[in-house]
Amino acid sequence: MIFRQLFEPQTSTYTYLVADEETKQALLIDPVVEEFESYTSLLNALQLKLVYTAETHVHADHVTGASLLREKLGSKSAVFAEAGAYGADLLLRDGDVLQLGSTSLEVRHTPGHTAGCISFVGNDRVFTGDALLIGGCGRTDFQEGSAAVLYQSIHQRLFTLPPDTLVYPGHDYNGNTVSTIKQEMAKNPRLGVSKTKQEFIELMGNLKLPYPRFIDRALPANKACGREASPLRG
Amino acid sequence: MIFRQLFEPQTSTYTYLVADEETKQALLIDPVVEEFESYTSLLNALQLKLVYTAETHVHADHVTGASLLREKLGSKSAVFAEAGAYGADLLLRDGDVLQLGSTSLEVRHTPGHTAGCISFVGNDRVFTGDALLIGGCGRTDFQEGSAAVLYQSIHQRLFTLPPDTLVYPGHDYNGNTVSTIKQEMAKNPRLGVSKTKQEFIELMGNLKLPYPRFIDRALPANKACGREASPLRG
């Protein structure tokens, strides 16, 4: 498997390139529209064909590059069927598998940050979007978020993966790049196994987070899979 | 590739199981003698045949399980040719490759913690022993250690690996399990790219670390690849 973790610094977003060495088919998880040029350069350098873009959820902080990549490179955009987006090429359901040659990613519904959040589970790694972050998790106060639901998702659908499974999150704000399921179970200060569901719900209810900076522009654009999107920068 | 990160809590040592899915051949990096039973249970459960034990260096804090595993399971013990150990089955040199079916690990000489330290480089990961730790590094005041040499090893032989390469260290004392080359380059407080060699040498010279707790028992035993070793516990 060919793998790259890519970083968009404006919103500290991680985008992941996953590709099959033999077929050269590639997929981008959570591409950011402003990074379009860097994706095409990388795909060209590695001689890869982008066949899918896949969203972990409808993002509130950046605009997806799905639509622009589809238009320019012919990739198919994949989103969760119940994510509230329209215009995608592929509506994913829990348990679906995205196949790139012998490399595959399984869709796992992990709601709570939003009701339509999914993770992608590969052989030895999981792409958790904003459900599980390294030492943290996504906020639960917008987009049908629910701390109770997120706690269930993390404990029943992610912490049940093999302990050495690599955790690749959708963001990190502290320069961390990767974790493991066992590390998050042991020391995630919000969601580690020493924390009860009630403690987590109270903690998330008291975060007093500011209104998301880009949500009013990002959400409508992402519901349309990034079409008619104007870049958020500048 | 079959992979497990195993932990010995007394000395916070990580041991790694690497095995080939097809041939079922397995290798243990830095096994700890007290964990012999857990290794055999795991090997049995996964139906693996232990063919090698491989040491990143002659440890000062725990006794290797190499000799006991050889005696009981028929594995071959591999150490760096210039590590100062005797009685091994395989004397490794820089650039040597340990092959388990289609899974391979390349030996990379990374001195500085000790003069005979090596790392093992796999496809997408590196096992760094006590050369590079997550957000740290091994001490350099024993066993022909040298901060200047360690700085060179880290910068020239590890930080030149692809940025997404997973870093699996020989110890962690804070519950961290994995890092990446780019993360250590960006934020390792001792060795990150913002630190000069001179700053690193001064920092390591001023650590004022205590005399290693088990060194007087561990070093002679490990120089003999763990033979005649009495457990350090109890």
XYZ file of N, CA and C in Angstrom, chain A residues 1 3-6 14 21 123-125 134 164 166 168 172 174-180 182-183 186-187, chain B residues 1 3-6 14 21 123-125 134 164 166 168 172 174-180 182-183 186-187:
156
model
N 0.840 -1.205 0.000
C 0.000 0.000 0.000
C 0.874 1.253 0.000
N 1.041 5.151 0.926
C 0.348 5.944 1.948
C 1.046 7.274 2.162
N 0.265 8.335 2.258
C 0.811 9.638 2.645
C -0.180 10.352 3.558
N 0.353 10.963 4.585
C -0.446 11.842 5.442
C -0.126 13.283 5.029
N -1.147 14.004 4.597
C -0.958 15.367 4.086
C -1.616 16.350 5.056
N -5.841 16.907 8.383
C -5.101 15.824 7.737
C -5.933 15.225 6.609
N -0.238 -0.383 -4.771
C 1.047 -0.361 -5.478
C 0.952 -0.978 -6.871
N -6.251 -2.385 6.783
C -5.650 -3.586 7.338
C -5.119 -3.360 8.750
N -4.282 -2.358 8.925
C -3.634 -2.123 10.222
C -3.874 -0.715 10.739
N -4.844 -0.012 10.154
C -5.039 1.398 10.520
C -6.491 1.807 10.381
N -6.185 12.430 18.401
C -5.109 11.985 19.291
C -5.230 12.758 20.602
N -3.135 -2.617 18.445
C -2.044 -1.986 17.699
C -2.522 -1.216 16.464
N -3.318 1.459 14.012
C -2.864 2.845 13.933
C -4.066 3.771 13.785
N -5.293 7.336 12.602
C -4.972 8.532 11.821
C -6.189 9.462 11.861
N -5.010 17.452 13.764
C -4.275 17.549 15.024
C -3.734 18.961 15.134
N -1.563 19.905 17.586
C -0.339 19.920 18.396
C 0.844 19.239 17.729
N 0.745 18.978 16.449
C 1.873 18.366 15.750
C 1.969 16.859 15.900
N 0.972 16.237 16.535
C 0.973 14.777 16.590
C 0.472 14.219 15.266
N 0.993 13.071 14.896
C 0.672 12.544 13.569
C -0.089 11.223 13.598
N 0.150 10.424 14.609
C -0.432 9.077 14.628
C -0.510 8.584 16.071
N -1.464 7.724 16.322
C -1.603 7.099 17.633
C -2.006 5.646 17.396
N -2.372 4.966 18.455
C -2.906 3.608 18.321
C -4.171 3.489 19.165
N -4.758 1.277 21.402
C -4.436 1.032 22.816
C -3.970 2.297 23.513
N -3.256 3.175 22.787
C -2.813 4.441 23.388
C -4.016 5.314 23.731
N -5.844 3.976 26.692
C -5.121 4.145 27.957
C -5.043 5.601 28.388
N -4.869 6.515 27.433
C -4.552 7.874 27.882
C -5.300 9.012 27.202
N 1.969 -8.481 6.703
C 2.854 -8.583 7.856
C 2.028 -8.656 9.138
N 2.042 -8.027 13.078
C 2.803 -7.094 13.906
C 2.161 -6.962 15.285
N 2.989 -6.980 16.322
C 2.493 -6.685 17.673
C 3.546 -5.863 18.414
N 3.078 -4.861 19.127
C 3.944 -4.112 20.040
C 3.653 -4.622 21.443
N 4.682 -5.149 22.089
C 4.518 -5.762 23.416
C 5.245 -4.903 24.449
N 9.614 -1.790 25.103
C 8.807 -2.316 24.006
C 9.581 -3.418 23.289
N 2.911 -13.313 7.089
C 1.605 -13.971 7.111
C 1.616 -15.306 6.391
N 9.288 -1.880 5.764
C 8.660 -1.205 4.636
C 8.189 0.211 4.982
N 7.392 0.328 6.024
C 6.804 1.629 6.372
C 7.120 2.034 7.805
N 8.090 1.345 8.432
C 8.355 1.594 9.853
C 9.811 1.370 10.191
N 10.176 8.524 21.430
C 9.122 9.488 21.091
C 9.325 10.731 21.953
N 6.614 9.880 6.543
C 5.516 9.132 7.154
C 5.967 7.826 7.810
N 6.771 5.133 10.242
C 6.370 4.958 11.644
C 7.595 4.693 12.511
N 8.894 3.203 15.918
C 8.585 2.338 17.062
C 9.826 2.254 17.942
N 9.016 3.569 26.096
C 8.334 4.839 26.314
C 7.841 4.852 27.753
N 5.799 7.298 28.967
C 4.606 8.154 29.087
C 3.371 7.578 28.410
N 3.414 6.323 28.042
C 2.242 5.716 27.426
C 2.102 5.983 25.940
N 3.085 6.640 25.325
C 3.046 6.803 23.876
C 3.477 5.508 23.212
N 2.899 5.258 22.047
C 3.144 3.961 21.412
C 3.855 4.071 20.070
N 3.631 5.152 19.367
C 4.170 5.255 18.010
C 4.289 6.728 17.628
N 5.213 7.010 16.755
C 5.381 8.357 16.227
C 5.734 8.227 14.749
N 6.119 9.320 14.124
C 6.595 9.269 12.744
C 7.885 10.069 12.649
N 8.499 12.456 10.598
C 8.219 13.903 10.480
C 7.815 14.507 11.815
N 7.118 13.740 12.641
C 6.746 14.259 13.963
C 7.987 14.491 14.823
N 9.870 17.480 13.653
C 9.206 18.758 13.952
C 9.188 19.066 15.438
N 9.016 18.054 16.278
C 8.745 18.394 17.684
C 9.517 17.610 18.731
